[in-house]
Amino acid sequence: MSNYSRRDFIKASGSILGAGALGSSIFGCRKKEIPASSEWGGFNYAMCNESMSELSWAEQCQIVGNAGYKGVEIASFTLVKEGVQEISPAERKQMVTVMKNNGLECAGLHWLLAPPPKGLHFTTPDAAVRQKTIAYFDELIDFCGDLGGPYMIFGSPKQRNTRGIAVEEAKKYFTEGFAKVADHAQERGVKILIEPLGKRTTDVVNTLAEALALAEQVNHPAIQIMFDFNNTVDETEPFDVLLRKYFNHIYHVHVQEMGGKHLGTGTAVKGRIQ
């Protein structure tokens, strides 16, 4: 897709919700985080940078800002060759400046453990791999904090699959890993949000109920949950019911068609989002 057609496409898709639609997320939506003296001004919409990964950071932010979004959600693997430690403190500050110059803020990180680096896995029984993964996760927390991002979306289906062990054992490693990084996340002002994913992509944590149970087991304010419209395939209740049921625990929302494509290519806007 050419730069020109990409800009037109993102701008057009952004008009569907008035502020954002393509690979979009709703962030800054926790009412309890708003000062008592302020009125809630509605949702802020962000777009992930992954669809523009071949462009420079400045070009990405310009396109997203011009389309009317207020934030950018970052897939960090698109920015590095080996890992986020490559991005120096000065470069991180420059990334923040570029966002601000385009009227944007960092909505957070997603695809946390997608390579590079290779070989990471959060729920493996291999203790050495888990230790390596948690060490890199701490690097991601600092990267997110340096960019001012409030949330880290833990999807990464391949890096949490059971790989032959029991699901309950994988969940045990999941909670142990979160417990090890939670204090660091809180110190950096970052919340780690467990993203339920469909069984088509992972066999560990497929519903909001499972995600909440995991978060409650860790029992730390830095470990919370989020909601993704595209990943409700294994839920037994309609997503509007789920939103009401889990509202007090949801800190972030991903909005897209059920097939994963951008809004407007299916029936989600006409049927539900008004």
Short mmCIF file of N, CA and C in Angstrom, two decimals, residues 32-132:
data_model
loop_
_atom_site.label_atom_id
_atom_site.label_comp_id
_atom_site.label_asym_id
_atom_site.label_seq_id
_atom_site.Cartn_x
_atom_site.Cartn_y
_atom_site.Cartn_z
N LYS A 32 -12.32 6.02 37.37
CA LYS A 32 -11.76 6.23 38.70
C LYS A 32 -10.36 6.83 38.65
N GLU A 33 -9.73 6.83 37.46
CA GLU A 33 -8.41 7.42 37.33
C GLU A 33 -8.48 8.90 37.00
N ILE A 34 -9.68 9.43 36.79
CA ILE A 34 -9.86 10.83 36.45
C ILE A 34 -10.00 11.64 37.73
N PRO A 35 -9.26 12.76 37.88
CA PRO A 35 -9.37 13.57 39.09
C PRO A 35 -10.81 13.96 39.38
N ALA A 36 -11.15 14.01 40.66
CA ALA A 36 -12.53 14.31 41.05
C ALA A 36 -12.99 15.67 40.55
N SER A 37 -12.04 16.59 40.36
CA SER A 37 -12.38 17.94 39.92
C SER A 37 -12.63 18.04 38.42
N SER A 38 -12.38 16.94 37.69
CA SER A 38 -12.50 16.95 36.23
C SER A 38 -13.73 16.18 35.79
N GLU A 39 -14.28 16.58 34.65
CA GLU A 39 -15.38 15.85 34.05
C GLU A 39 -14.83 14.89 33.01
N TRP A 40 -15.47 13.72 32.93
CA TRP A 40 -15.03 12.75 31.95
C TRP A 40 -15.38 13.23 30.55
N GLY A 41 -14.40 13.28 29.67
CA GLY A 41 -14.62 13.80 28.33
C GLY A 41 -14.87 12.74 27.28
N GLY A 42 -15.13 11.52 27.71
CA GLY A 42 -15.38 10.45 26.75
C GLY A 42 -14.13 9.62 26.50
N PHE A 43 -14.28 8.64 25.63
CA PHE A 43 -13.17 7.73 25.34
C PHE A 43 -12.10 8.41 24.50
N ASN A 44 -10.87 7.97 24.69
CA ASN A 44 -9.78 8.32 23.78
C ASN A 44 -9.51 7.10 22.91
N TYR A 45 -9.24 7.34 21.64
CA TYR A 45 -8.98 6.24 20.71
C TYR A 45 -7.52 6.25 20.27
N ALA A 46 -6.97 5.06 20.21
CA ALA A 46 -5.59 4.89 19.76
C ALA A 46 -5.55 3.89 18.62
N MET A 47 -4.45 3.91 17.90
CA MET A 47 -4.25 2.95 16.82
C MET A 47 -2.91 2.27 17.01
N CYS A 48 -2.83 1.00 16.68
CA CYS A 48 -1.56 0.30 16.79
C CYS A 48 -0.65 0.70 15.63
N ASN A 49 0.64 0.67 15.87
CA ASN A 49 1.60 1.09 14.86
C ASN A 49 2.00 -0.05 13.93
N GLU A 50 1.54 -1.25 14.22
CA GLU A 50 2.01 -2.43 13.50
C GLU A 50 1.73 -2.38 12.00
N SER A 51 0.59 -1.77 11.63
CA SER A 51 0.22 -1.74 10.21
C SER A 51 1.11 -0.82 9.39
N MET A 52 1.94 -0.03 10.07
CA MET A 52 2.82 0.93 9.38
C MET A 52 4.27 0.68 9.73
N SER A 53 4.61 -0.54 10.08
CA SER A 53 5.92 -0.82 10.65
C SER A 53 7.09 -0.52 9.72
N GLU A 54 6.83 -0.46 8.41
CA GLU A 54 7.93 -0.17 7.49
C GLU A 54 8.22 1.32 7.38
N LEU A 55 7.36 2.14 7.98
CA LEU A 55 7.57 3.59 7.97
C LEU A 55 8.36 4.03 9.19
N SER A 56 8.91 5.23 9.14
CA SER A 56 9.63 5.77 10.30
C SER A 56 8.64 6.09 11.41
N TRP A 57 9.16 6.21 12.63
CA TRP A 57 8.30 6.55 13.76
C TRP A 57 7.61 7.89 13.54
N ALA A 58 8.34 8.86 12.99
CA ALA A 58 7.76 10.18 12.74
C ALA A 58 6.61 10.08 11.74
N GLU A 59 6.79 9.29 10.68
CA GLU A 59 5.73 9.12 9.69
C GLU A 59 4.51 8.43 10.29
N GLN A 60 4.75 7.42 11.11
CA GLN A 60 3.65 6.71 11.75
C GLN A 60 2.81 7.67 12.60
N CYS A 61 3.49 8.45 13.42
CA CYS A 61 2.78 9.36 14.33
C CYS A 61 2.04 10.45 13.56
N GLN A 62 2.63 10.92 12.47
CA GLN A 62 1.97 11.94 11.67
C GLN A 62 0.67 11.40 11.07
N ILE A 63 0.70 10.19 10.55
CA ILE A 63 -0.49 9.59 9.96
C ILE A 63 -1.57 9.38 11.01
N VAL A 64 -1.19 8.81 12.15
CA VAL A 64 -2.15 8.51 13.21
C VAL A 64 -2.75 9.80 13.77
N GLY A 65 -1.91 10.80 14.00
CA GLY A 65 -2.41 12.07 14.52
C GLY A 65 -3.33 12.77 13.54
N ASN A 66 -2.96 12.78 12.26
CA ASN A 66 -3.79 13.44 11.25
C ASN A 66 -5.14 12.74 11.07
N ALA A 67 -5.20 11.46 11.39
CA ALA A 67 -6.45 10.71 11.26
C ALA A 67 -7.41 10.97 12.41
N GLY A 68 -6.95 11.67 13.44
CA GLY A 68 -7.83 12.04 14.54
C GLY A 68 -7.70 11.20 15.79
N TYR A 69 -6.74 10.30 15.81
CA TYR A 69 -6.52 9.50 17.01
C TYR A 69 -5.83 10.34 18.08
N LYS A 70 -5.95 9.88 19.33
CA LYS A 70 -5.30 10.57 20.45
C LYS A 70 -4.10 9.80 20.99
N GLY A 71 -3.94 8.58 20.55
CA GLY A 71 -2.84 7.78 21.07
C GLY A 71 -2.35 6.77 20.06
N VAL A 72 -1.20 6.20 20.36
CA VAL A 72 -0.65 5.12 19.54
C VAL A 72 -0.27 3.97 20.47
N GLU A 73 -0.72 2.78 20.11
CA GLU A 73 -0.40 1.57 20.88
C GLU A 73 0.71 0.85 20.14
N ILE A 74 1.78 0.58 20.85
CA ILE A 74 3.03 0.19 20.20
C ILE A 74 3.30 -1.31 20.30
N ALA A 75 3.56 -1.92 19.16
CA ALA A 75 4.10 -3.28 19.11
C ALA A 75 5.61 -3.14 19.06
N SER A 76 6.25 -3.31 20.18
CA SER A 76 7.67 -2.94 20.29
C SER A 76 8.56 -3.74 19.35
N PHE A 77 8.15 -4.95 18.97
CA PHE A 77 8.99 -5.76 18.09
C PHE A 77 9.17 -5.10 16.73
N THR A 78 8.28 -4.19 16.36
CA THR A 78 8.38 -3.52 15.06
C THR A 78 9.48 -2.46 15.05
N LEU A 79 10.01 -2.13 16.21
CA LEU A 79 10.97 -1.03 16.32
C LEU A 79 12.40 -1.49 16.52
N VAL A 80 12.61 -2.80 16.71
CA VAL A 80 13.93 -3.27 17.13
C VAL A 80 14.39 -4.47 16.30
N LYS A 81 15.70 -4.74 16.42
CA LYS A 81 16.28 -5.92 15.77
C LYS A 81 16.49 -7.06 16.77
N GLU A 82 16.83 -6.70 18.02
CA GLU A 82 17.09 -7.71 19.04
C GLU A 82 16.25 -7.53 20.29
N GLY A 83 15.89 -6.28 20.61
CA GLY A 83 15.12 -6.02 21.82
C GLY A 83 15.06 -4.54 22.13
N VAL A 84 14.19 -4.15 23.05
CA VAL A 84 13.97 -2.73 23.33
C VAL A 84 15.16 -2.07 24.00
N GLN A 85 16.09 -2.86 24.53
CA GLN A 85 17.29 -2.26 25.12
C GLN A 85 18.12 -1.52 24.08
N GLU A 86 17.85 -1.78 22.79
CA GLU A 86 18.54 -1.05 21.72
C GLU A 86 18.15 0.43 21.69
N ILE A 87 16.97 0.74 22.18
CA ILE A 87 16.45 2.11 22.10
C ILE A 87 16.95 2.88 23.31
N SER A 88 17.84 3.83 23.09
CA SER A 88 18.51 4.55 24.17
C SER A 88 17.55 5.50 24.89
N PRO A 89 17.91 5.97 26.09
CA PRO A 89 17.08 6.95 26.80
C PRO A 89 16.80 8.19 25.95
N ALA A 90 17.81 8.66 25.22
CA ALA A 90 17.62 9.84 24.37
C ALA A 90 16.63 9.55 23.25
N GLU A 91 16.72 8.38 22.66
CA GLU A 91 15.80 8.00 21.59
C GLU A 91 14.37 7.85 22.11
N ARG A 92 14.24 7.37 23.31
CA ARG A 92 12.90 7.24 23.91
C ARG A 92 12.29 8.62 24.14
N LYS A 93 13.10 9.54 24.63
CA LYS A 93 12.60 10.91 24.82
C LYS A 93 12.18 11.52 23.49
N GLN A 94 12.95 11.23 22.44
CA GLN A 94 12.61 11.75 21.12
C GLN A 94 11.31 11.14 20.61
N MET A 95 11.07 9.87 20.90
CA MET A 95 9.81 9.23 20.52
C MET A 95 8.63 9.93 21.19
N VAL A 96 8.79 10.28 22.46
CA VAL A 96 7.74 10.99 23.19
C VAL A 96 7.50 12.36 22.57
N THR A 97 8.58 13.05 22.23
CA THR A 97 8.46 14.37 21.60
C THR A 97 7.70 14.28 20.28
N VAL A 98 8.01 13.28 19.48
CA VAL A 98 7.32 13.10 18.19
C VAL A 98 5.83 12.85 18.42
N MET A 99 5.50 12.04 19.41
CA MET A 99 4.08 11.80 19.71
C MET A 99 3.40 13.11 20.10
N LYS A 100 4.00 13.85 21.00
CA LYS A 100 3.40 15.11 21.47
C LYS A 100 3.23 16.09 20.32
N ASN A 101 4.20 16.16 19.43
CA ASN A 101 4.12 17.08 18.29
C ASN A 101 2.98 16.74 17.34
N ASN A 102 2.50 15.51 17.43
CA ASN A 102 1.38 15.08 16.59
C ASN A 102 0.09 14.91 17.38
N GLY A 103 0.06 15.47 18.58
CA GLY A 103 -1.14 15.42 19.41
C GLY A 103 -1.45 14.05 19.97
N LEU A 104 -0.42 13.24 20.15
CA LEU A 104 -0.60 11.86 20.59
C LEU A 104 0.08 11.60 21.92
N GLU A 105 -0.36 10.53 22.56
CA GLU A 105 0.35 9.98 23.71
C GLU A 105 0.45 8.48 23.53
N CYS A 106 1.33 7.87 24.28
CA CYS A 106 1.47 6.42 24.20
C CYS A 106 0.33 5.76 24.96
N ALA A 107 -0.45 4.94 24.28
CA ALA A 107 -1.54 4.21 24.93
C ALA A 107 -1.04 2.95 25.61
N GLY A 108 0.18 2.54 25.29
CA GLY A 108 0.76 1.35 25.90
C GLY A 108 1.42 0.46 24.87
N LEU A 109 1.73 -0.76 25.29
CA LEU A 109 2.39 -1.74 24.44
C LEU A 109 1.51 -2.97 24.27
N HIS A 110 1.67 -3.65 23.13
CA HIS A 110 1.01 -4.94 22.93
C HIS A 110 1.94 -5.84 22.13
N TRP A 111 1.52 -7.08 21.86
CA TRP A 111 2.42 -8.08 21.26
C TRP A 111 3.75 -8.09 22.03
N LEU A 112 3.64 -8.20 23.34
CA LEU A 112 4.79 -7.98 24.21
C LEU A 112 5.94 -8.94 23.95
N LEU A 113 5.65 -10.20 23.70
CA LEU A 113 6.71 -11.20 23.59
C LEU A 113 6.91 -11.71 22.18
N ALA A 114 6.26 -11.06 21.20
CA ALA A 114 6.50 -11.43 19.80
C ALA A 114 7.95 -11.12 19.45
N PRO A 115 8.63 -12.02 18.74
CA PRO A 115 10.05 -11.80 18.44
C PRO A 115 10.25 -10.69 17.42
N PRO A 116 11.39 -9.98 17.51
CA PRO A 116 12.49 -10.25 18.44
C PRO A 116 12.25 -9.69 19.84
N PRO A 117 12.98 -10.26 20.83
CA PRO A 117 13.94 -11.37 20.74
C PRO A 117 13.25 -12.72 20.61
N LYS A 118 13.98 -13.68 20.09
CA LYS A 118 13.45 -15.03 19.90
C LYS A 118 13.56 -15.84 21.20
N GLY A 119 12.75 -16.88 21.26
CA GLY A 119 12.90 -17.86 22.32
C GLY A 119 12.27 -17.53 23.65
N LEU A 120 11.38 -16.53 23.69
CA LEU A 120 10.74 -16.17 24.95
C LEU A 120 9.46 -16.98 25.14
N HIS A 121 9.17 -17.33 26.38
CA HIS A 121 7.93 -18.04 26.70
C HIS A 121 7.63 -17.86 28.18
N PHE A 122 6.42 -17.41 28.49
CA PHE A 122 6.06 -17.02 29.85
C PHE A 122 5.58 -18.18 30.70
N THR A 123 5.03 -19.23 30.07
CA THR A 123 4.43 -20.32 30.85
C THR A 123 5.12 -21.67 30.64
N THR A 124 6.29 -21.66 30.08
CA THR A 124 7.02 -22.91 29.86
C THR A 124 7.49 -23.50 31.19
N PRO A 125 7.59 -24.83 31.28
CA PRO A 125 8.16 -25.43 32.49
C PRO A 125 9.68 -25.26 32.58
N ASP A 126 10.29 -24.77 31.51
CA ASP A 126 11.74 -24.54 31.50
C ASP A 126 12.04 -23.27 32.31
N ALA A 127 12.60 -23.44 33.49
CA ALA A 127 12.83 -22.31 34.40
C ALA A 127 13.79 -21.28 33.80
N ALA A 128 14.79 -21.74 33.05
CA ALA A 128 15.75 -20.82 32.46
C ALA A 128 15.09 -19.92 31.42
N VAL A 129 14.20 -20.50 30.62
CA VAL A 129 13.48 -19.70 29.62
C VAL A 129 12.54 -18.72 30.31
N ARG A 130 11.86 -19.16 31.35
CA ARG A 130 10.98 -18.24 32.08
C ARG A 130 11.77 -17.09 32.68
N GLN A 131 12.93 -17.39 33.23
CA GLN A 131 13.76 -16.35 33.81
C GLN A 131 14.20 -15.34 32.75
N LYS A 132 14.60 -15.83 31.59
CA LYS A 132 14.99 -14.96 30.48
C LYS A 132 13.81 -14.11 30.03
#
